[in-house]
Coordinates of C-alpha atoms and ligand atoms in Angstrom, one line a residue:
X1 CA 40.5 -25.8 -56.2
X2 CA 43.0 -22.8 -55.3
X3 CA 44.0 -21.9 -52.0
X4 CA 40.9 -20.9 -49.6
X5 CA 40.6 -20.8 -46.0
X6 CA 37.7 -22.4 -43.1
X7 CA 37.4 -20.8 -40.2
X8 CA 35.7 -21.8 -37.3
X9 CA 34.3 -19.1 -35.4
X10 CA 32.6 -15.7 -37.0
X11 CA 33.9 -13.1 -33.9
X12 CA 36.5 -10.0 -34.3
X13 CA 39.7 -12.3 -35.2
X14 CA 37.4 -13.7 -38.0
X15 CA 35.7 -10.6 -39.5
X16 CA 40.0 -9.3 -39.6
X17 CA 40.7 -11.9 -40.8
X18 CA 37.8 -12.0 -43.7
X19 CA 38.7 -8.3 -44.0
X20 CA 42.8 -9.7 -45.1
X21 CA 41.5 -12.3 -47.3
X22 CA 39.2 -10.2 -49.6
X23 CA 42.3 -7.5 -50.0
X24 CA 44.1 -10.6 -51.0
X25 CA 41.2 -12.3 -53.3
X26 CA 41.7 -15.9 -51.0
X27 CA 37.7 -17.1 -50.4
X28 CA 37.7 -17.2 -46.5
X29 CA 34.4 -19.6 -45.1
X30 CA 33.3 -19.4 -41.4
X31 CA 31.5 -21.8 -38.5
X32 CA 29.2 -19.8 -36.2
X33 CA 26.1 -19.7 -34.6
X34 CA 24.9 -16.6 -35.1
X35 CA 24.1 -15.2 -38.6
X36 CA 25.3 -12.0 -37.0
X37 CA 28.4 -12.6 -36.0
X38 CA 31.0 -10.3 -36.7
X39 CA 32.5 -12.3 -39.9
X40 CA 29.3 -13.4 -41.7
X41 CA 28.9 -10.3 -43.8
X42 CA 32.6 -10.6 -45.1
X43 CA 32.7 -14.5 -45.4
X44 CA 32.5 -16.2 -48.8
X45 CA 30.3 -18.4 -47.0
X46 CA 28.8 -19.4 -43.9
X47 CA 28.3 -22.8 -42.5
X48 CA 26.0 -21.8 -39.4
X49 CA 26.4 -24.0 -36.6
X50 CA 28.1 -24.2 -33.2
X51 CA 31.6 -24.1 -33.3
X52 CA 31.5 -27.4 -31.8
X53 CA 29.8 -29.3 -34.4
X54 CA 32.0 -31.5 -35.6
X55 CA 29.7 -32.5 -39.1
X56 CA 29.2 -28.9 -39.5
X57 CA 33.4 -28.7 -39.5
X58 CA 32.9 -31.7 -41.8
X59 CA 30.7 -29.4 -44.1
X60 CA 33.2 -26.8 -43.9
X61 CA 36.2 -28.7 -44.6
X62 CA 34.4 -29.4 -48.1
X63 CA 34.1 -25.9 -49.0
X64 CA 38.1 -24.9 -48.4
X65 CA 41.8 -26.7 -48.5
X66 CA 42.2 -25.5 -45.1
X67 CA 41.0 -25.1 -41.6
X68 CA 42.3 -23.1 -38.8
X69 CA 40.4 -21.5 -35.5
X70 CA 39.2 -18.8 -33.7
X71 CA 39.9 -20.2 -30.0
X72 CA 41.3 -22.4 -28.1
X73 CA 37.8 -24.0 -27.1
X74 CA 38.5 -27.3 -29.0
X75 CA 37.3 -30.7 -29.5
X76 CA 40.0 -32.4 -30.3
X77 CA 39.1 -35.8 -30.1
X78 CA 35.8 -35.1 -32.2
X79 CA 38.0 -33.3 -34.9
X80 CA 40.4 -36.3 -35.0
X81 CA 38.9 -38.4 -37.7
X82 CA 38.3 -35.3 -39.6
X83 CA 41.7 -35.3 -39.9
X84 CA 42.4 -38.8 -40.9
X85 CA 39.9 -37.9 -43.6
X86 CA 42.7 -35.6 -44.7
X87 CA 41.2 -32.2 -43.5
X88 CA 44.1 -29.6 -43.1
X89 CA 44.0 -27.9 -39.7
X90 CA 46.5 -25.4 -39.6
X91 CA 47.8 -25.6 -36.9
X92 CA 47.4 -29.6 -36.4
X93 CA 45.7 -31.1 -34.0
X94 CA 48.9 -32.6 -32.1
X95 CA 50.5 -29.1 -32.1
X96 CA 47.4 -27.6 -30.5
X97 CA 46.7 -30.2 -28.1
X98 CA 49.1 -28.8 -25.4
X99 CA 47.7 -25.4 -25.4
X100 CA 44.7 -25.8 -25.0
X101 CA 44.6 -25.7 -21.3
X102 CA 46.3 -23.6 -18.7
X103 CA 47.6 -26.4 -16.5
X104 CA 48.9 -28.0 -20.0
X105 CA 50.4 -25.1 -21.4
X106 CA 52.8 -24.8 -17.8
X107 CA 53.7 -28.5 -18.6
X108 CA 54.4 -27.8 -21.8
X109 CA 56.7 -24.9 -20.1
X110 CA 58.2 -26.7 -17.8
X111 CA 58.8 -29.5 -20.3
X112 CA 60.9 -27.3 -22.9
X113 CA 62.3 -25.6 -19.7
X114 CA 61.3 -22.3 -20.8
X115 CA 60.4 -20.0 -17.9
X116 CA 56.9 -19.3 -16.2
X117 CA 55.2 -19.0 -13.0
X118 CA 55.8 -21.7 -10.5
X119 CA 52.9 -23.7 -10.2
X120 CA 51.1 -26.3 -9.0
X121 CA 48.0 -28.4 -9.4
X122 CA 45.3 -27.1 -7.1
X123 CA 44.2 -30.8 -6.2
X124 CA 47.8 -31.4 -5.1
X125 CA 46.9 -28.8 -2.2
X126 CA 43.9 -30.2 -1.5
X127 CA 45.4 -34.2 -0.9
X128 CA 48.9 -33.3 1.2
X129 CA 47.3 -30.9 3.4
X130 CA 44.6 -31.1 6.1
X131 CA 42.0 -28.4 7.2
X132 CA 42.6 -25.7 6.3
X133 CA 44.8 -26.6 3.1
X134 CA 48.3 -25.2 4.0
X135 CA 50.7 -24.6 0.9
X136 CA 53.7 -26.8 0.2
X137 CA 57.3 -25.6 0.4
X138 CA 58.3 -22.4 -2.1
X139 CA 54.6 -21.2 -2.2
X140 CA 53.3 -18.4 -0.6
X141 CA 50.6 -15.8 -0.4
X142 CA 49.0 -14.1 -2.2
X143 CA 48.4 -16.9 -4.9
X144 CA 46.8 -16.7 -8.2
X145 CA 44.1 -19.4 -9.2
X146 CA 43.2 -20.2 -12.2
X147 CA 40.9 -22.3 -14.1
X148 CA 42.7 -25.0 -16.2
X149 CA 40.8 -24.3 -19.1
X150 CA 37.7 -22.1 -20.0
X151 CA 38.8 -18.6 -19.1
X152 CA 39.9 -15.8 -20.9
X153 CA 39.8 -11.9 -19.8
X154 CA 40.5 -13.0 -16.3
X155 CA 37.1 -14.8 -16.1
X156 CA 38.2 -18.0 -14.0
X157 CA 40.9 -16.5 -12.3
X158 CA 41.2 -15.7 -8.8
X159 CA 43.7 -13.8 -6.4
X160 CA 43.9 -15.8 -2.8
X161 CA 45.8 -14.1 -0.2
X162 CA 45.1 -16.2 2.9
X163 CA 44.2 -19.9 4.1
X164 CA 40.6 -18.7 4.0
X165 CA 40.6 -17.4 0.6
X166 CA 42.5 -20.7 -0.4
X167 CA 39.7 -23.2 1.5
X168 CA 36.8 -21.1 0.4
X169 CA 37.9 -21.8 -3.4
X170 CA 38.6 -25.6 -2.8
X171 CA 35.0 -25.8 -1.3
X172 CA 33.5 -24.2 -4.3
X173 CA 35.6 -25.6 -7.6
X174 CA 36.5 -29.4 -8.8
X175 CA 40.0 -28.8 -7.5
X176 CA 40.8 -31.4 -10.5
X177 CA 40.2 -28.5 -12.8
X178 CA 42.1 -25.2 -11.4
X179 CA 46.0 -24.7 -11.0
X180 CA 47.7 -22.4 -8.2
X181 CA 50.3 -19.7 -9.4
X182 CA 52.8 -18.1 -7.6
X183 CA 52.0 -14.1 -8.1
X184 CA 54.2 -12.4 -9.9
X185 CA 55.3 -8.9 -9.3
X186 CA 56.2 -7.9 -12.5
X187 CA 57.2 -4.1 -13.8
X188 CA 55.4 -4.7 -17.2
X189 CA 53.6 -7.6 -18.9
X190 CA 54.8 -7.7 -23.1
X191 CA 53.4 -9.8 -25.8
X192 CA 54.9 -11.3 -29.3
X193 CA 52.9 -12.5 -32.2
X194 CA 55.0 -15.1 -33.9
X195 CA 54.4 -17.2 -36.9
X196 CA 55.7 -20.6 -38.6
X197 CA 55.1 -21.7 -41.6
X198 CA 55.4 -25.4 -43.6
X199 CA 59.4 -25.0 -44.3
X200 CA 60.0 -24.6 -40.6
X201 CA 60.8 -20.6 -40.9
X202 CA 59.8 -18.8 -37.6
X203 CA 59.0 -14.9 -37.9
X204 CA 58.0 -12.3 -35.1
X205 CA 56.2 -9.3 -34.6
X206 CA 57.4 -6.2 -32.6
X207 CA 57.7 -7.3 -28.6
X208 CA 54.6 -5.1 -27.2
X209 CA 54.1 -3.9 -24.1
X210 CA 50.3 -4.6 -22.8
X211 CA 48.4 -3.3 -20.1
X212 CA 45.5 -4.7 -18.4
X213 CA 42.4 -2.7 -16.6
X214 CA 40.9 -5.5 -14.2
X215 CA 42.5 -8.4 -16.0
X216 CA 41.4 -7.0 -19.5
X217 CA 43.9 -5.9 -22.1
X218 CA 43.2 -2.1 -22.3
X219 CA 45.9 -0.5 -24.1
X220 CA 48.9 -2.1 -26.1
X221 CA 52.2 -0.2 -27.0
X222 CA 54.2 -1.2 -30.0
X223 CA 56.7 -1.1 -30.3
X224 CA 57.8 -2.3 -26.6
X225 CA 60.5 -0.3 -25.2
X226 CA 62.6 -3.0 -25.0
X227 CA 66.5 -3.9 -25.0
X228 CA 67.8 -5.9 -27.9
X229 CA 68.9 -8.9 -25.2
X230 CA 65.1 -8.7 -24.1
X231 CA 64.0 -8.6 -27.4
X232 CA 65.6 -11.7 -28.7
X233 CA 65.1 -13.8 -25.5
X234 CA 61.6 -13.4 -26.6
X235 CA 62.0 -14.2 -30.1
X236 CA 64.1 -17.4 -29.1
X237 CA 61.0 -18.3 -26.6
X238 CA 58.7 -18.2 -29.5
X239 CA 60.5 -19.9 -31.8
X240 CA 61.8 -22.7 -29.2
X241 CA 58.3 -23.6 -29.1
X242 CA 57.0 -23.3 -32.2
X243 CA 59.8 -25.5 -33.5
X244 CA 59.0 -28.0 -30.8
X245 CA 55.6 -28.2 -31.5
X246 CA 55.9 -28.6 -35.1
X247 CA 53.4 -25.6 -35.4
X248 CA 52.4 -24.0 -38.5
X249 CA 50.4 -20.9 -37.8
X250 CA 50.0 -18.0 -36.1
X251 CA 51.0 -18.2 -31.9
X252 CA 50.5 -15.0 -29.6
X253 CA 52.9 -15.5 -26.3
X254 CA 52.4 -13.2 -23.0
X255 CA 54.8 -12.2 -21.1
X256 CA 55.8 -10.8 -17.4
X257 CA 58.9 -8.8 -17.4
X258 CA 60.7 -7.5 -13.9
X259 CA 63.2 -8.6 -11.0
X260 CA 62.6 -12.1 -12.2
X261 CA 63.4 -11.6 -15.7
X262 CA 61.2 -12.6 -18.9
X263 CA 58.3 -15.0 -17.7
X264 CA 55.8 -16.7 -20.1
X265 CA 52.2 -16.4 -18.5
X266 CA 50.2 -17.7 -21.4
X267 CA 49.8 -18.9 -24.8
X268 CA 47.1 -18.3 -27.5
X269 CA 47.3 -20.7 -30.6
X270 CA 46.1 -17.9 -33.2
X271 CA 46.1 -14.3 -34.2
X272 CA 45.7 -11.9 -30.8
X273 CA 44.6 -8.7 -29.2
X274 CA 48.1 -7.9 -28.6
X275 CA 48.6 -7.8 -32.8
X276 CA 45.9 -5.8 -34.0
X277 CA 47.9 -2.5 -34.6
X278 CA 50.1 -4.8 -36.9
X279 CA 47.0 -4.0 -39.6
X280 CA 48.3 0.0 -39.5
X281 CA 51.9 -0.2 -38.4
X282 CA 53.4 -2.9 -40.1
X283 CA 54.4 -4.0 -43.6
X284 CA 51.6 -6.8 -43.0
X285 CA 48.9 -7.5 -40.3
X286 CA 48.9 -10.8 -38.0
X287 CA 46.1 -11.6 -40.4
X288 CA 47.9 -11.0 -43.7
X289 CA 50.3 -13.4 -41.7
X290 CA 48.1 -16.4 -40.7
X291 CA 46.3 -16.4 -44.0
X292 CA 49.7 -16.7 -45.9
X293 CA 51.0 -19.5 -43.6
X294 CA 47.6 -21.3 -43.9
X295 CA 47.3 -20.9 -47.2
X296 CA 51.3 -23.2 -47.3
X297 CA 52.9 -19.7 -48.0
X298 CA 56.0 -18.9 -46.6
X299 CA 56.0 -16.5 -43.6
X300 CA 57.2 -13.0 -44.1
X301 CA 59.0 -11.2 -41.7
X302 CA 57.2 -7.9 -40.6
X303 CA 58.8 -4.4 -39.9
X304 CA 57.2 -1.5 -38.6
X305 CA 56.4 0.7 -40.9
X306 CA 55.8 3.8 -38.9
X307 CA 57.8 4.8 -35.7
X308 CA 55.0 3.0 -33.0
X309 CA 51.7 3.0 -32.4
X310 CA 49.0 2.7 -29.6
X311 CA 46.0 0.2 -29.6
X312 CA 43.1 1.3 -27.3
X313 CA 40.2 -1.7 -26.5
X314 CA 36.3 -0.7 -26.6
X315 CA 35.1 -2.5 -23.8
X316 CA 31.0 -2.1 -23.9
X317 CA 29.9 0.8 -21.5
X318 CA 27.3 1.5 -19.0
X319 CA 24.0 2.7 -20.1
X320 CA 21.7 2.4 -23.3
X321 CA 23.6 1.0 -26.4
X322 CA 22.1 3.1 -28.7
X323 CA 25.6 1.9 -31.5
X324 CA 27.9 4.7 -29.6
X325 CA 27.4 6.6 -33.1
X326 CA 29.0 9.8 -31.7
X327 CA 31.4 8.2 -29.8
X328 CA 32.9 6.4 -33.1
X329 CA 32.3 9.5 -35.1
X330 CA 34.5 11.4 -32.8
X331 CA 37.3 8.3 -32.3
X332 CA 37.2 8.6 -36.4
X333 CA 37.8 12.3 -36.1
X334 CA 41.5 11.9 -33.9
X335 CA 44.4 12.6 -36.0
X336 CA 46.3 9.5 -37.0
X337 CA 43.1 7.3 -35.5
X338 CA 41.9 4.2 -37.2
X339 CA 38.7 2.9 -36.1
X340 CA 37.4 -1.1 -36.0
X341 CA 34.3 -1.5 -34.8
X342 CA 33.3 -5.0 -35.0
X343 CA 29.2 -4.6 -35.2
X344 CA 28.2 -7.2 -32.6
X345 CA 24.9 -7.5 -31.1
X346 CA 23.6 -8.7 -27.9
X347 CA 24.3 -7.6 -24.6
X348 CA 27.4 -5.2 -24.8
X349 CA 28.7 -4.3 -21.2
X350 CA 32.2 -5.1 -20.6
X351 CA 32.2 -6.9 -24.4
X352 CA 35.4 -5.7 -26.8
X353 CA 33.0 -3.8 -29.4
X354 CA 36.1 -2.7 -31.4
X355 CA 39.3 -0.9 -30.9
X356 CA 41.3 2.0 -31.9
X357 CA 44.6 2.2 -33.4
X358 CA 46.5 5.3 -33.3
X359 CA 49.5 6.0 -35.0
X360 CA 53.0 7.3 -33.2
X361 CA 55.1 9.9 -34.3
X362 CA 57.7 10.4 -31.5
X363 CA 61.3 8.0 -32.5
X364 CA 62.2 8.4 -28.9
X365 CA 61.2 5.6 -26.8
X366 CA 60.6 7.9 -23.6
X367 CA 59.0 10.7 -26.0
X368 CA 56.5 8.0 -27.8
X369 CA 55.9 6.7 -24.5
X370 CA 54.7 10.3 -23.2
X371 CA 53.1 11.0 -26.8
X372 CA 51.0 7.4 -26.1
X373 CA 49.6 8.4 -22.7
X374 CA 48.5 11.5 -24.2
X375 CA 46.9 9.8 -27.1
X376 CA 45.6 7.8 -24.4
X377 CA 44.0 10.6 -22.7
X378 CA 41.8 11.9 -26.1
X379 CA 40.4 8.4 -26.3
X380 CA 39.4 8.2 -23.1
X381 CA 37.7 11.5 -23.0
X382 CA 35.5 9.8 -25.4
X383 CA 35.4 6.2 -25.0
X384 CA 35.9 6.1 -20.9
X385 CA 37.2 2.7 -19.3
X386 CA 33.9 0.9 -17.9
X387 CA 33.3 0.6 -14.2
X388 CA 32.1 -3.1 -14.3
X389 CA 33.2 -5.7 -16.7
X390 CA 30.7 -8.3 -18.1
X391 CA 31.0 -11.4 -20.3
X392 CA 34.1 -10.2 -22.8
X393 CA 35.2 -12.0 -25.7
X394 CA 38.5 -14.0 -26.2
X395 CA 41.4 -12.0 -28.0
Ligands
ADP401 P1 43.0 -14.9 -18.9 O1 43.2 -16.1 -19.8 O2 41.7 -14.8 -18.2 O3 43.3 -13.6 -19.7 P2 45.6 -14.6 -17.7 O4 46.4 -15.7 -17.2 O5 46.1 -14.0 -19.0 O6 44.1 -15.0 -17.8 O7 45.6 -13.5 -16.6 C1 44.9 -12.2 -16.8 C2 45.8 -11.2 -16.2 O8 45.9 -11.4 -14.8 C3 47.2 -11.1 -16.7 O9 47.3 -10.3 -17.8 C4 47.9 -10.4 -15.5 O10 47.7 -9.0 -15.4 C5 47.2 -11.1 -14.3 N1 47.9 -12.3 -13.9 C6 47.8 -13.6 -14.4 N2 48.6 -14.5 -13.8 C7 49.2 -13.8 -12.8 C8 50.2 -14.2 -11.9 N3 50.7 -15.4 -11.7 N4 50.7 -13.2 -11.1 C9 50.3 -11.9 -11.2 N5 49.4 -11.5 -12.1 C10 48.8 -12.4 -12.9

């Protein structure tokens, strides 16, 4: 059979991704649950099960030559014999198995001496300290907690600024299961979508810069202004660990930049929120990308094909959901606007129902910047931020 892709998972990324592999006639198939998922109505076909159901992967693996996934939520041990079947995942199953948790990726980090947060497992706290837990040497509040694995959209994160804060979590999480972080006091977090494909050839997106309302991304500038050093210390971060991985695929890296340099606070094995103006303003998406490297193309290395551009999230508002028709009639209207509205169902408050991609004039780095917080401004007059966040989606 020719080339033609699995996925499993039918969200956003998927239904992009479907969206890339009709314009380039590969037959995409998908693993979800829901017959409405964002992805069905594009797939080839649709194998509807759990995302965890390893004979429904089976089934999938039957209709495609590869297999590569929506998030990080993996069995990997179930998929494993899959594999020695001969299934292609793309990316394997040995490359992902060190990202798929927080407290694995910062191993990972520390291992290939690349630099992140310092850390510590939060059970370490709990068995070298008495009551209240007092923090070893080097740590101090405030202290960011996170859940190993599981979270996304700062779901299973928590900020602890005192002993209290610190003994109150303990008492109420398997402390076997969350890591402490130093916090960071970073100027600007960035993010780089990189790719590797089967020859070992490692390409990058534009750096971005990303900014995050309540620990969801809300708005992402590309290109980041950014110095050339900067620039390539991240480029040499992704492909250090891409390389060391052996990863073919897709990899999204974010970053905190400030007093303490370039710091990597977390990896996604897969296309990202932080890529999704590359569909408009580059000479091919993160998704044109991921389907060529899974397909065993070779990776092509994307330019910007328009001077920057502005990515604005639609997080689910307050109030009825009657489909926000006027509110995506009038995002549609903005000059230089391109509208993705992924047509989920369900409860939508807080949810990432599409985004909004708006297209830069301005060459200037300072005047683009100014030209994207007034972009900024339009969309928010009709789309406003919402006040409480509710059960989001990873991206
Ligand atoms: P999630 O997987 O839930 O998105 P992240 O680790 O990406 O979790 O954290 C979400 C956001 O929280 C980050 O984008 C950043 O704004 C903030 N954050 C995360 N870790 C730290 C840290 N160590 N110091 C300061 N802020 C942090």
């Amino acid at each position: 059979m020719g080339a033609s892709i699995g996925i499993v998972g039918g969200g956003q990324l998927a239904w992009m991704l479907a969206q890339a592999a009709r314009r380039d006639g590969v037959p995409l198939h998908v693993q979800t649950p829901n017959a409405q998922d964002p992805a069905v109505e594009l797939a080839t076909s649709v194998v509807q099960a759990e995302v965890d159901d390893i004979s429904a992967t089976r089934e999938l693996a039957q209709r495609c030559t590869a297999i590569s996934f929506e998030n990080e939520w993996l069995d990997l041990d179930g998929l494993a014999p899959l594999q020695a079947e001969g299934v292609q995942f793309v990316p394997s199953l040995e490359a992902l198995r060190p990202l798929l948790s927080k407290r694995s990726q910062r191993e990972l980090l520390q291992r290939l001496d690349l630099p992140s947060p310092r850390w510590m497992p939060l059970d370490q706290v709990v068995s070298t300290t008495e009551d209240p837990p007092t923090l070893p040497e080097g740590f101090s509040f405030p202290l960011m907690a996170k859940a190993a694995s599981g979270g996304y959209d700062g779901k299973g994160t928590a900020v602890l600024r005192s002993p209290a804060e610190l003994e109150a979590l303990v008492q109420r999480v398997d402390p076997s299961t969350w890591i402490l972080e130093e916090f960071v006091r970073f100027e600007q977090e960035l993010a780089l979508v990189a790719a590797r494909d089967q020859q070992g050839e490692v390409v990058c997106f534009p750096l971005v810069q990303t900014h995050q309302h309540q620990q969801v991304c809300e708005w992402v500038l590309a290109p980041a202004e950014a110095s050339h050093g900067l620039q390539q210390a991240a480029r040499n971060i992704a492909a250090s660990l891409l390389t060391s991985l052996n990863y073919v695929g897709v990899l999204s890296i974010e970053f905190f930049h400030g007093p303490g340099g370039l710091m990597v606070n977390e990896l996604a094995p897969r296309t990202h929120n932080s890529g999704h103006y590359t569909i408009e303003a580059c000479s091919l998406s993160q998704f044109d990308q991921q389907l060529r490297v899974v397909v065993g193309d070779t990776a092509q290395e994307p330019a910007l094909v328009v001077p920057g551009a502005l990515m604005v999230n639609l997080l689910g508002l307050e109030g009825p959901d009657a489909g926000f028709t006027a509110q995506r009639q009038a995002l549609e209207a903005l000059p230089n606007a391109h509208l993705h509205w992924y047509g989920k169902t369900g409860a939508s408050l807080g949810r990432k129902l599409g985004h909004v991609t708006v297209l830069l004039q301005q060459a200037d780095g300072a005047a683009r910047r100014q030209e994207a917080m007034q972009r900024l401004q339009e969309v928010r007059q009709i789309w406003p931020l919402p006040t409480v966040q509710n059960d989001p989606q990873p991206s």
